Amino acid sequence: MKILVIGGGGREHTLVWKLVNDSCRPQVFCAPGNAGTAGLATNLDIKAEDIPALVAWAKKNRPDLTVVGPEAPLCAGITDVLEKEGLRVFGPSKAAARMEGSKVFAKDVMMAAGVPTAQSSTFTDAGKAIDFIQDIGVPIVIKAEGLAAGKGVTVCATREEAERAVREALVDGAFGEAGQRILVEEFLDGEEVSVLALTDGNHVVLLASAQDHKRAYDQDKGPNTGGMGAYSPAPVLKPGQMPDIEREVFGRTLAELKSRGIHYKGVLYAGLMVTRDGPKVLEFNCRFGDPETQVILPRIEGDLIPALQACIDGTLDPSMVKYKAEACVCVVMAAGGYPGNYQKGKEIRGLKVAAKVKNAVVFHAGTELAGGKVLTAGGRVLGVTALGKTLKAAVDCAYEAVGKIGYDGVMFRRDIAARALQRE
Ligand code: AMP
Ligand code: GLY
């Protein structure tokens, strides 16, 4: 079996790692991949956004399954194009990927479906948006409608901040087309958690809950990042809440999409705020989370490919995904300066020693091979991941492996999962 994985980050290394260990022993290709996927799969020199080159490769090499990692190719419609060529793709169509690609569309679906979420209004005119903010007050959240590489959301504590965020998007065009429409949204207070689900459009299988750490520095200080670490399960959600989330978030959303003629298959990722009134949706993503994937997939017992195939065939069933009892933790090691300007090309030392730490695995994100060395090549460099009988054991093991690795300017948080440990 031949599988193409699209993407080159920590999520994709994790996917490749899980897929190559499947009992059908597939041959895996990764476009573009990184130094970590290079050891498990054949890396292709094609960027994840280069749809024509990806399609040309797939037409020629006919993978039995394509798994799309990032949102950009999904929102650009790669699934539709590959399916037209008779290929099988795990990932939503262009129309379905609008659940991530357009926050206005996603909010409209949620409101129509009765999914618990923040109240919001949509604006294209800065003056009207500012009048509205004067009326309802702060705190308030301003969101660019489209894909803005994680930078389109501003949580505003003051009216001045809110006005600045409105002007940035609607007047200065800071997010280009993605910010020509904005959502002005009710601020939700609580703790965030990610719940991802596999779906074939009709059936839903929730994956284990996970919590990401979006801020750059310890104690949730500093700027927002792509994610500095994660753990699973997330004890902020009680097991008894999962069936409610399955029904009220995923069931209602998929039913509403179906009523609009949109068939969603792949992963649907709900970013939730656990408020005093229960979990509410902050956002949907149309793909696996990064670094949530790094802590969810290692917990899955046995094969993943049958479940991915079932999402395509419409035969998804909860018995297809089984979990180990262990907890999993991922500590992201980043480049100094991330998420601002950072340097690349630093040699990474200690990977072999870290690989010997029992129960730990080092997933690569921004890395590349050059002359037999592994060099840093991105903001998030590695996702050092460990399983443990308890969350504490997993945390200790992950940090033991982190301690073996070094490169110039290395930066990581020392408090991954601290909140969950306190809760325990
Ligand atoms: P999003 O891309 O919509 O998930 O927003 C990015 C981050 O902004 C989220 O992870 C939250 O931390 C924060 N956020 C988004 N919407 C809200 C909201 N309505 N209330 C409070 N915080 C929010
Ligand atoms: N971990 C956040 C995301 O994947 O969007």
Short mmCIF file of C-alpha atoms and ligand atoms in Angstrom, two decimals:
data_model
loop_
_atom_site.label_atom_id
_atom_site.label_comp_id
_atom_site.label_asym_id
_atom_site.label_seq_id
_atom_site.Cartn_x
_atom_site.Cartn_y
_atom_site.Cartn_z
CA MET A 1 0.00 0.00 0.00
CA LYS A 2 1.27 3.43 -0.99
CA ILE A 3 0.39 6.48 1.12
CA LEU A 4 1.09 10.17 0.46
CA VAL A 5 1.20 12.45 3.51
CA ILE A 6 1.09 16.16 2.71
CA GLY A 7 2.89 18.57 5.05
CA GLY A 8 6.21 18.89 6.80
CA GLY A 9 5.68 19.67 10.48
CA GLY A 10 5.45 17.82 13.76
CA ARG A 11 1.90 16.72 12.98
CA GLU A 12 3.05 15.11 9.74
CA HIS A 13 6.06 13.37 11.32
CA THR A 14 3.63 11.91 13.87
CA LEU A 15 1.21 10.81 11.14
CA VAL A 16 4.02 9.19 9.15
CA TRP A 17 5.33 7.47 12.30
CA LYS A 18 1.89 6.07 13.09
CA LEU A 19 1.15 5.02 9.50
CA VAL A 20 4.47 3.22 8.83
CA ASN A 21 3.89 1.16 11.97
CA ASP A 22 0.49 -0.01 10.74
CA SER A 23 0.24 -3.78 10.35
CA CYS A 24 -0.14 -3.46 6.55
CA ARG A 25 3.37 -1.88 6.50
CA PRO A 26 2.63 0.78 3.89
CA GLN A 27 5.19 2.59 1.80
CA VAL A 28 4.87 6.24 2.79
CA PHE A 29 5.79 9.40 0.89
CA CYS A 30 5.82 12.80 2.56
CA ALA A 31 5.64 16.18 0.78
CA PRO A 32 7.79 17.96 1.76
CA GLY A 33 8.45 16.22 5.12
CA ASN A 34 11.41 17.04 7.36
CA ALA A 35 14.53 15.36 8.76
CA GLY A 36 12.33 13.19 10.98
CA THR A 37 10.08 11.85 8.22
CA ALA A 38 13.20 11.23 6.08
CA GLY A 39 14.07 8.26 8.31
CA LEU A 40 10.65 6.63 7.89
CA ALA A 41 9.31 7.72 4.52
CA THR A 42 10.47 9.06 1.17
CA ASN A 43 10.45 12.84 1.30
CA LEU A 44 9.29 14.60 -1.86
CA ASP A 45 10.64 18.01 -2.77
CA ILE A 46 7.15 19.50 -3.13
CA LYS A 47 5.68 22.16 -0.85
CA ALA A 48 2.35 21.45 0.86
CA GLU A 49 0.82 24.50 -0.85
CA ASP A 50 1.97 23.55 -4.36
CA ILE A 51 -1.28 21.94 -5.49
CA PRO A 52 -0.32 21.50 -9.19
CA ALA A 53 2.94 19.71 -8.30
CA LEU A 54 1.23 17.52 -5.69
CA VAL A 55 -1.50 16.57 -8.14
CA ALA A 56 1.06 15.84 -10.88
CA TRP A 57 2.97 13.54 -8.51
CA ALA A 58 -0.20 11.78 -7.38
CA LYS A 59 -1.43 11.27 -10.95
CA LYS A 60 1.86 9.67 -11.88
CA ASN A 61 2.42 7.59 -8.73
CA ARG A 62 -1.22 6.75 -7.83
CA PRO A 63 -1.06 6.53 -4.00
CA ASP A 64 -3.75 4.27 -2.51
CA LEU A 65 -4.42 6.91 0.14
CA THR A 66 -3.52 10.58 0.57
CA VAL A 67 -3.59 12.12 4.05
CA VAL A 68 -3.56 15.93 4.06
CA GLY A 69 -1.98 17.58 7.12
CA PRO A 70 -2.29 21.39 6.86
CA GLU A 71 -5.34 23.55 6.21
CA ALA A 72 -3.97 25.51 3.23
CA PRO A 73 -4.17 22.71 0.63
CA LEU A 74 -7.54 21.57 2.03
CA CYS A 75 -9.02 25.06 1.80
CA ALA A 76 -7.55 25.37 -1.70
CA GLY A 77 -9.48 22.24 -2.70
CA ILE A 78 -6.79 19.57 -3.08
CA THR A 79 -9.24 16.84 -2.03
CA ASP A 80 -11.65 17.69 -4.84
CA VAL A 81 -8.87 17.75 -7.44
CA LEU A 82 -7.37 14.41 -6.36
CA GLU A 83 -10.78 12.75 -6.14
CA LYS A 84 -11.52 13.85 -9.69
CA GLU A 85 -8.46 11.82 -10.64
CA GLY A 86 -10.01 8.79 -8.95
CA LEU A 87 -7.74 8.96 -5.90
CA ARG A 88 -8.70 8.37 -2.27
CA VAL A 89 -8.16 11.29 0.10
CA PHE A 90 -8.51 11.56 3.86
CA GLY A 91 -9.48 15.21 4.28
CA PRO A 92 -12.52 17.42 3.62
CA SER A 93 -13.56 18.93 0.31
CA LYS A 94 -13.04 22.63 -0.38
CA ALA A 95 -16.66 23.35 0.57
CA ALA A 96 -16.36 21.44 3.86
CA ALA A 97 -12.96 22.96 4.70
CA ARG A 98 -14.71 26.35 4.92
CA MET A 99 -15.43 25.33 8.52
CA GLU A 100 -11.85 26.52 9.07
CA GLY A 101 -11.34 28.75 6.04
CA SER A 102 -14.22 31.11 6.84
CA LYS A 103 -15.05 31.99 10.42
CA VAL A 104 -18.23 33.70 9.16
CA PHE A 105 -19.37 30.49 7.47
CA ALA A 106 -18.50 28.38 10.52
CA LYS A 107 -20.40 30.74 12.83
CA ASP A 108 -23.40 30.69 10.51
CA VAL A 109 -23.41 26.87 10.55
CA MET A 110 -23.10 26.81 14.34
CA MET A 111 -25.91 29.32 14.89
CA ALA A 112 -28.22 27.48 12.47
CA ALA A 113 -27.40 24.13 14.10
CA GLY A 114 -27.74 25.31 17.71
CA VAL A 115 -24.11 24.52 18.56
CA PRO A 116 -23.00 26.20 21.82
CA THR A 117 -20.67 29.05 20.82
CA ALA A 118 -19.96 32.73 21.49
CA GLN A 119 -22.47 35.31 20.22
CA SER A 120 -21.06 37.39 17.39
CA SER A 121 -21.73 39.90 14.62
CA THR A 122 -20.06 40.28 11.24
CA PHE A 123 -18.76 43.60 9.88
CA THR A 124 -17.07 44.94 6.75
CA ASP A 125 -17.35 48.58 7.83
CA ALA A 126 -14.95 49.78 10.54
CA GLY A 127 -17.23 52.59 11.77
CA LYS A 128 -20.17 50.25 12.28
CA ALA A 129 -17.96 47.71 14.06
CA ILE A 130 -16.61 50.39 16.41
CA ASP A 131 -20.13 51.71 17.19
CA PHE A 132 -21.16 48.15 18.02
CA ILE A 133 -18.18 47.72 20.35
CA GLN A 134 -19.06 51.03 22.09
CA ASP A 135 -22.53 49.61 22.70
CA ILE A 136 -21.62 46.22 24.09
CA GLY A 137 -18.31 46.93 25.82
CA VAL A 138 -15.19 44.94 26.62
CA PRO A 139 -13.63 42.38 26.96
CA ILE A 140 -14.36 41.43 23.37
CA VAL A 141 -12.76 39.38 20.64
CA ILE A 142 -12.03 40.57 17.09
CA LYS A 143 -11.47 37.91 14.43
CA ALA A 144 -10.41 38.18 10.81
CA GLU A 145 -12.77 35.97 8.83
CA GLY A 146 -10.22 33.97 6.81
CA LEU A 147 -6.96 32.08 7.23
CA ALA A 148 -4.43 34.41 8.84
CA ALA A 149 -1.71 31.98 9.96
CA GLY A 150 -2.95 32.07 13.55
CA LYS A 151 -2.62 35.86 13.79
CA GLY A 152 -6.15 36.94 12.94
CA VAL A 153 -7.65 36.80 16.45
CA THR A 154 -7.27 39.60 19.02
CA VAL A 155 -8.68 39.27 22.53
CA CYS A 156 -9.25 42.90 23.60
CA ALA A 157 -9.39 44.08 27.21
CA THR A 158 -10.02 47.75 26.34
CA ARG A 159 -12.09 49.65 23.78
CA GLU A 160 -8.89 51.23 22.39
CA GLU A 161 -7.41 47.80 21.73
CA ALA A 162 -10.64 46.68 20.08
CA GLU A 163 -10.76 49.74 17.84
CA ARG A 164 -7.13 49.22 16.88
CA ALA A 165 -7.83 45.58 15.98
CA VAL A 166 -10.85 46.59 13.89
CA ARG A 167 -8.85 49.25 12.01
CA GLU A 168 -5.91 46.90 11.49
CA ALA A 169 -8.12 44.41 9.68
CA LEU A 170 -10.69 46.61 7.90
CA VAL A 171 -8.74 49.82 7.22
CA ASP A 172 -5.04 48.88 7.12
CA GLY A 173 -5.67 45.49 5.51
CA ALA A 174 -3.19 43.75 7.82
CA PHE A 175 -4.61 40.32 6.95
CA GLY A 176 -5.28 41.03 3.27
CA GLU A 177 -8.42 39.45 1.93
CA ALA A 178 -8.71 37.22 5.04
CA GLY A 179 -9.46 40.34 7.10
CA GLN A 180 -11.89 42.21 4.87
CA ARG A 181 -14.71 40.82 6.96
CA ILE A 182 -14.41 40.52 10.73
CA LEU A 183 -16.34 38.88 13.51
CA VAL A 184 -16.84 40.83 16.71
CA GLU A 185 -17.37 38.13 19.28
CA GLU A 186 -18.45 37.74 22.88
CA PHE A 187 -15.49 36.99 25.19
CA LEU A 188 -15.71 33.53 26.74
CA ASP A 189 -13.99 32.90 30.04
CA GLY A 190 -12.63 29.49 30.96
CA GLU A 191 -10.06 26.89 30.11
CA GLU A 192 -9.41 25.81 26.51
CA VAL A 193 -9.42 22.25 25.29
CA SER A 194 -9.23 20.58 21.89
CA VAL A 195 -11.58 17.81 20.88
CA LEU A 196 -10.93 16.24 17.50
CA ALA A 197 -13.20 13.79 15.76
CA LEU A 198 -12.89 11.46 12.84
CA THR A 199 -15.95 11.55 10.63
CA ASP A 200 -17.26 10.08 7.40
CA GLY A 201 -19.97 12.73 7.22
CA ASN A 202 -22.54 10.58 9.04
CA HIS A 203 -20.70 8.80 11.84
CA VAL A 204 -18.45 10.49 14.38
CA VAL A 205 -15.68 9.01 16.47
CA LEU A 206 -14.28 11.41 19.03
CA LEU A 207 -10.54 11.23 19.55
CA ALA A 208 -9.04 11.62 23.01
CA SER A 209 -9.18 15.17 24.40
CA ALA A 210 -5.99 17.23 24.39
CA GLN A 211 -4.83 20.58 25.65
CA ASP A 212 -2.46 22.82 23.73
CA HIS A 213 -0.28 25.61 25.22
CA LYS A 214 -0.60 28.54 22.85
CA ARG A 215 1.48 31.17 24.63
CA ALA A 216 5.24 31.29 24.12
CA TYR A 217 6.38 31.46 27.75
CA ASP A 218 5.74 29.73 31.06
CA GLN A 219 2.52 30.51 32.98
CA ASP A 220 0.77 31.34 29.70
CA LYS A 221 2.73 34.57 29.24
CA GLY A 222 4.04 36.07 26.04
CA PRO A 223 2.77 36.07 22.47
CA ASN A 224 0.53 33.45 20.86
CA THR A 225 2.32 30.68 18.97
CA GLY A 226 1.37 27.68 16.87
CA GLY A 227 1.49 25.68 20.12
CA MET A 228 4.36 25.10 22.59
CA GLY A 229 3.28 21.73 23.90
CA ALA A 230 0.28 19.53 24.59
CA TYR A 231 -1.00 16.67 26.67
CA SER A 232 -3.76 14.09 26.48
CA PRO A 233 -6.15 13.34 28.06
CA ALA A 234 -7.20 16.80 29.29
CA PRO A 235 -8.79 16.43 32.73
CA VAL A 236 -10.63 19.78 32.36
CA LEU A 237 -13.22 17.71 30.49
CA LYS A 238 -14.94 15.04 32.53
CA PRO A 239 -15.55 11.77 30.64
CA GLY A 240 -19.28 12.38 31.09
CA GLN A 241 -19.04 15.57 28.99
CA MET A 242 -17.76 13.78 25.89
CA PRO A 243 -21.15 12.35 24.78
CA ASP A 244 -22.66 15.86 25.07
CA ILE A 245 -19.85 17.28 22.92
CA GLU A 246 -20.31 14.49 20.41
CA ARG A 247 -24.03 15.24 20.09
CA GLU A 248 -24.24 19.01 20.54
CA VAL A 249 -21.05 20.03 18.73
CA PHE A 250 -20.22 17.38 16.15
CA GLY A 251 -23.62 15.77 15.56
CA ARG A 252 -25.42 19.09 15.08
CA THR A 253 -22.66 20.58 12.92
CA LEU A 254 -22.46 17.60 10.57
CA ALA A 255 -26.25 17.43 10.27
CA GLU A 256 -26.39 21.14 9.38
CA LEU A 257 -23.62 20.73 6.80
CA LYS A 258 -25.45 17.77 5.29
CA SER A 259 -28.65 19.81 5.03
CA ARG A 260 -26.60 22.30 2.98
CA GLY A 261 -25.39 19.53 0.70
CA ILE A 262 -21.91 19.46 2.23
CA HIS A 263 -20.46 16.07 3.08
CA TYR A 264 -17.62 16.42 5.61
CA LYS A 265 -15.04 13.65 5.84
CA GLY A 266 -11.71 13.65 7.59
CA VAL A 267 -10.87 15.23 10.92
CA LEU A 268 -13.02 17.97 12.37
CA TYR A 269 -11.24 19.77 15.21
CA ALA A 270 -13.24 21.77 17.74
CA GLY A 271 -11.36 24.32 19.83
CA LEU A 272 -13.56 24.59 22.93
CA MET A 273 -13.72 26.96 25.89
CA VAL A 274 -14.93 25.15 28.99
CA THR A 275 -17.07 27.90 30.51
CA ARG A 276 -19.25 27.90 33.62
CA ASP A 277 -22.15 27.13 31.27
CA GLY A 278 -20.33 24.18 29.73
CA PRO A 279 -18.08 23.79 26.68
CA LYS A 280 -18.55 26.30 23.85
CA VAL A 281 -16.90 26.29 20.43
CA LEU A 282 -14.21 28.92 19.80
CA GLU A 283 -13.26 27.66 16.38
CA PHE A 284 -13.29 24.70 14.06
CA ASN A 285 -10.28 23.42 12.16
CA CYS A 286 -10.57 21.09 9.19
CA ARG A 287 -7.50 18.99 10.04
CA PHE A 288 -5.47 17.38 12.80
CA GLY A 289 -4.09 19.82 15.39
CA ASP A 290 -0.41 20.53 15.84
CA PRO A 291 0.84 19.65 18.52
CA GLU A 292 -2.36 17.82 19.58
CA THR A 293 -1.66 15.07 17.04
CA GLN A 294 1.67 14.37 18.73
CA VAL A 295 -0.14 13.40 21.95
CA ILE A 296 -3.24 11.75 20.49
CA LEU A 297 -1.78 9.34 17.93
CA PRO A 298 0.77 7.68 20.27
CA ARG A 299 -2.13 6.82 22.59
CA ILE A 300 -4.04 4.98 19.85
CA GLU A 301 -3.66 1.22 20.18
CA GLY A 302 -2.98 -0.66 16.95
CA ASP A 303 -3.77 0.44 13.41
CA LEU A 304 -5.03 3.84 12.27
CA ILE A 305 -5.36 3.17 8.53
CA PRO A 306 -8.65 1.22 8.74
CA ALA A 307 -10.32 4.18 10.48
CA LEU A 308 -8.99 6.65 7.89
CA GLN A 309 -10.23 4.40 5.08
CA ALA A 310 -13.62 4.08 6.78
CA CYS A 311 -13.95 7.89 6.80
CA ILE A 312 -13.66 7.77 3.01
CA ASP A 313 -15.97 4.76 2.62
CA GLY A 314 -18.67 5.95 5.02
CA THR A 315 -18.21 2.95 7.30
CA LEU A 316 -16.66 4.60 10.37
CA ASP A 317 -17.36 2.81 13.63
CA PRO A 318 -16.22 3.55 17.22
CA SER A 319 -14.65 0.07 17.51
CA MET A 320 -12.00 1.21 15.02
CA VAL A 321 -10.19 3.49 17.47
CA LYS A 322 -8.89 2.05 20.73
CA TYR A 323 -6.77 3.81 23.33
CA LYS A 324 -3.92 2.84 25.58
CA ALA A 325 -4.46 3.77 29.21
CA GLU A 326 -1.28 5.86 29.24
CA ALA A 327 -1.16 9.65 29.22
CA CYS A 328 0.94 11.46 26.64
CA VAL A 329 2.85 14.74 26.78
CA CYS A 330 4.62 16.73 24.06
CA VAL A 331 7.13 19.49 24.82
CA VAL A 332 7.83 21.69 21.81
CA MET A 333 11.43 22.84 21.43
CA ALA A 334 11.48 26.07 19.43
CA ALA A 335 14.08 28.35 17.90
CA GLY A 336 15.22 31.33 19.99
CA GLY A 337 13.04 34.35 19.19
CA TYR A 338 10.03 32.31 18.05
CA PRO A 339 7.25 33.35 17.31
CA GLY A 340 9.06 36.54 16.23
CA ASN A 341 12.18 36.48 14.07
CA TYR A 342 14.33 33.44 14.67
CA GLN A 343 17.46 31.90 13.19
CA LYS A 344 17.66 28.72 11.15
CA GLY A 345 20.47 26.33 10.30
CA LYS A 346 21.62 25.57 13.87
CA GLU A 347 22.97 22.05 14.39
CA ILE A 348 20.81 19.93 16.70
CA ARG A 349 22.82 17.77 19.08
CA GLY A 350 21.74 14.85 21.25
CA LEU A 351 18.94 13.36 19.12
CA LYS A 352 20.44 9.85 19.29
CA VAL A 353 20.80 10.01 23.08
CA ALA A 354 17.24 11.35 23.45
CA ALA A 355 15.93 8.52 21.27
CA LYS A 356 17.23 6.04 23.86
CA VAL A 357 15.04 7.46 26.63
CA LYS A 358 12.44 4.74 27.23
CA ASN A 359 8.84 5.69 26.34
CA ALA A 360 9.97 8.91 24.62
CA VAL A 361 9.90 9.74 20.92
CA VAL A 362 11.20 12.91 19.27
CA PHE A 363 8.94 14.20 16.51
CA HIS A 364 10.60 16.68 14.17
CA ALA A 365 8.87 19.87 13.04
CA GLY A 366 11.20 22.51 11.52
CA THR A 367 14.29 20.41 10.80
CA GLU A 368 16.31 19.50 7.75
CA LEU A 369 19.18 17.17 6.89
CA ALA A 370 22.39 18.71 5.56
CA GLY A 371 25.65 16.83 5.19
CA GLY A 372 24.64 14.15 7.67
CA LYS A 373 23.65 16.71 10.30
CA VAL A 374 20.19 17.66 11.48
CA LEU A 375 19.70 21.44 11.38
CA THR A 376 16.94 23.70 12.65
CA ALA A 377 14.75 24.93 9.79
CA GLY A 378 11.68 26.48 11.40
CA GLY A 379 10.21 28.19 14.47
CA ARG A 380 8.94 25.06 16.10
CA VAL A 381 11.85 22.62 15.80
CA LEU A 382 10.98 19.43 17.70
CA GLY A 383 8.08 17.92 19.62
CA VAL A 384 9.59 15.76 22.34
CA THR A 385 6.85 13.33 23.27
CA ALA A 386 6.46 10.70 25.98
CA LEU A 387 3.88 8.20 27.16
CA GLY A 388 3.54 7.45 30.87
CA LYS A 389 1.37 5.43 33.26
CA THR A 390 0.44 8.78 34.80
CA LEU A 391 0.57 12.29 33.39
CA LYS A 392 3.37 13.05 35.86
CA ALA A 393 5.43 10.09 34.59
CA ALA A 394 4.90 11.25 31.00
CA VAL A 395 5.93 14.82 31.86
CA ASP A 396 9.10 13.65 33.64
CA CYS A 397 10.01 11.35 30.77
CA ALA A 398 9.47 14.06 28.11
CA TYR A 399 11.63 16.55 30.01
CA GLU A 400 14.32 13.91 30.53
CA ALA A 401 14.53 13.54 26.74
CA VAL A 402 14.41 17.34 26.25
CA GLY A 403 17.43 17.55 28.56
CA LYS A 404 19.51 15.45 26.17
CA ILE A 405 18.93 17.77 23.20
CA GLY A 406 20.61 21.08 22.50
CA TYR A 407 21.12 23.73 19.84
CA ASP A 408 21.97 27.44 19.81
CA GLY A 409 19.09 29.54 21.06
CA VAL A 410 16.94 26.59 22.16
CA MET A 411 13.67 27.66 23.77
CA PHE A 412 10.93 25.60 25.41
CA ARG A 413 8.33 25.88 28.13
CA ARG A 414 9.07 24.19 31.43
CA ASP A 415 5.46 23.98 32.56
CA ILE A 416 3.76 21.79 29.96
CA ALA A 417 0.77 20.03 31.59
CA ALA A 418 1.36 21.88 34.88
CA ARG A 419 -2.28 22.92 35.11
CA ALA A 420 -3.49 19.34 34.71
CA LEU A 421 -0.97 18.12 37.30
CA GLN A 422 -2.31 20.69 39.75
CA ARG A 423 -5.83 19.52 39.06
CA GLU A 424 -4.79 15.94 39.87
P1 AMP B 1 -9.29 30.93 17.33
O1 AMP B 1 -8.34 30.96 16.16
O2 AMP B 1 -10.68 31.33 16.98
O3 AMP B 1 -9.21 29.65 18.12
O4 AMP B 1 -8.72 31.98 18.37
C1 AMP B 1 -7.40 31.93 18.83
C2 AMP B 1 -7.38 32.06 20.32
O5 AMP B 1 -8.08 33.25 20.72
C3 AMP B 1 -8.13 30.93 21.01
O6 AMP B 1 -7.31 29.83 21.19
C4 AMP B 1 -8.52 31.60 22.31
O7 AMP B 1 -7.43 31.60 23.21
C5 AMP B 1 -8.79 33.02 21.91
N1 AMP B 1 -10.24 33.22 21.65
C6 AMP B 1 -10.89 33.06 20.48
N2 AMP B 1 -12.19 33.33 20.61
C7 AMP B 1 -12.40 33.67 21.88
C8 AMP B 1 -13.56 34.06 22.65
N3 AMP B 1 -14.76 34.18 22.09
N4 AMP B 1 -13.38 34.33 23.96
C9 AMP B 1 -12.16 34.23 24.53
N5 AMP B 1 -11.04 33.89 23.87
C10 AMP B 1 -11.14 33.60 22.57
N1 GLY B 2 -2.82 23.48 18.04
C1 GLY B 2 -3.59 24.41 17.35
C2 GLY B 2 -3.83 24.10 15.95
O1 GLY B 2 -3.43 23.07 15.44
O2 GLY B 2 -4.45 24.90 15.28
#
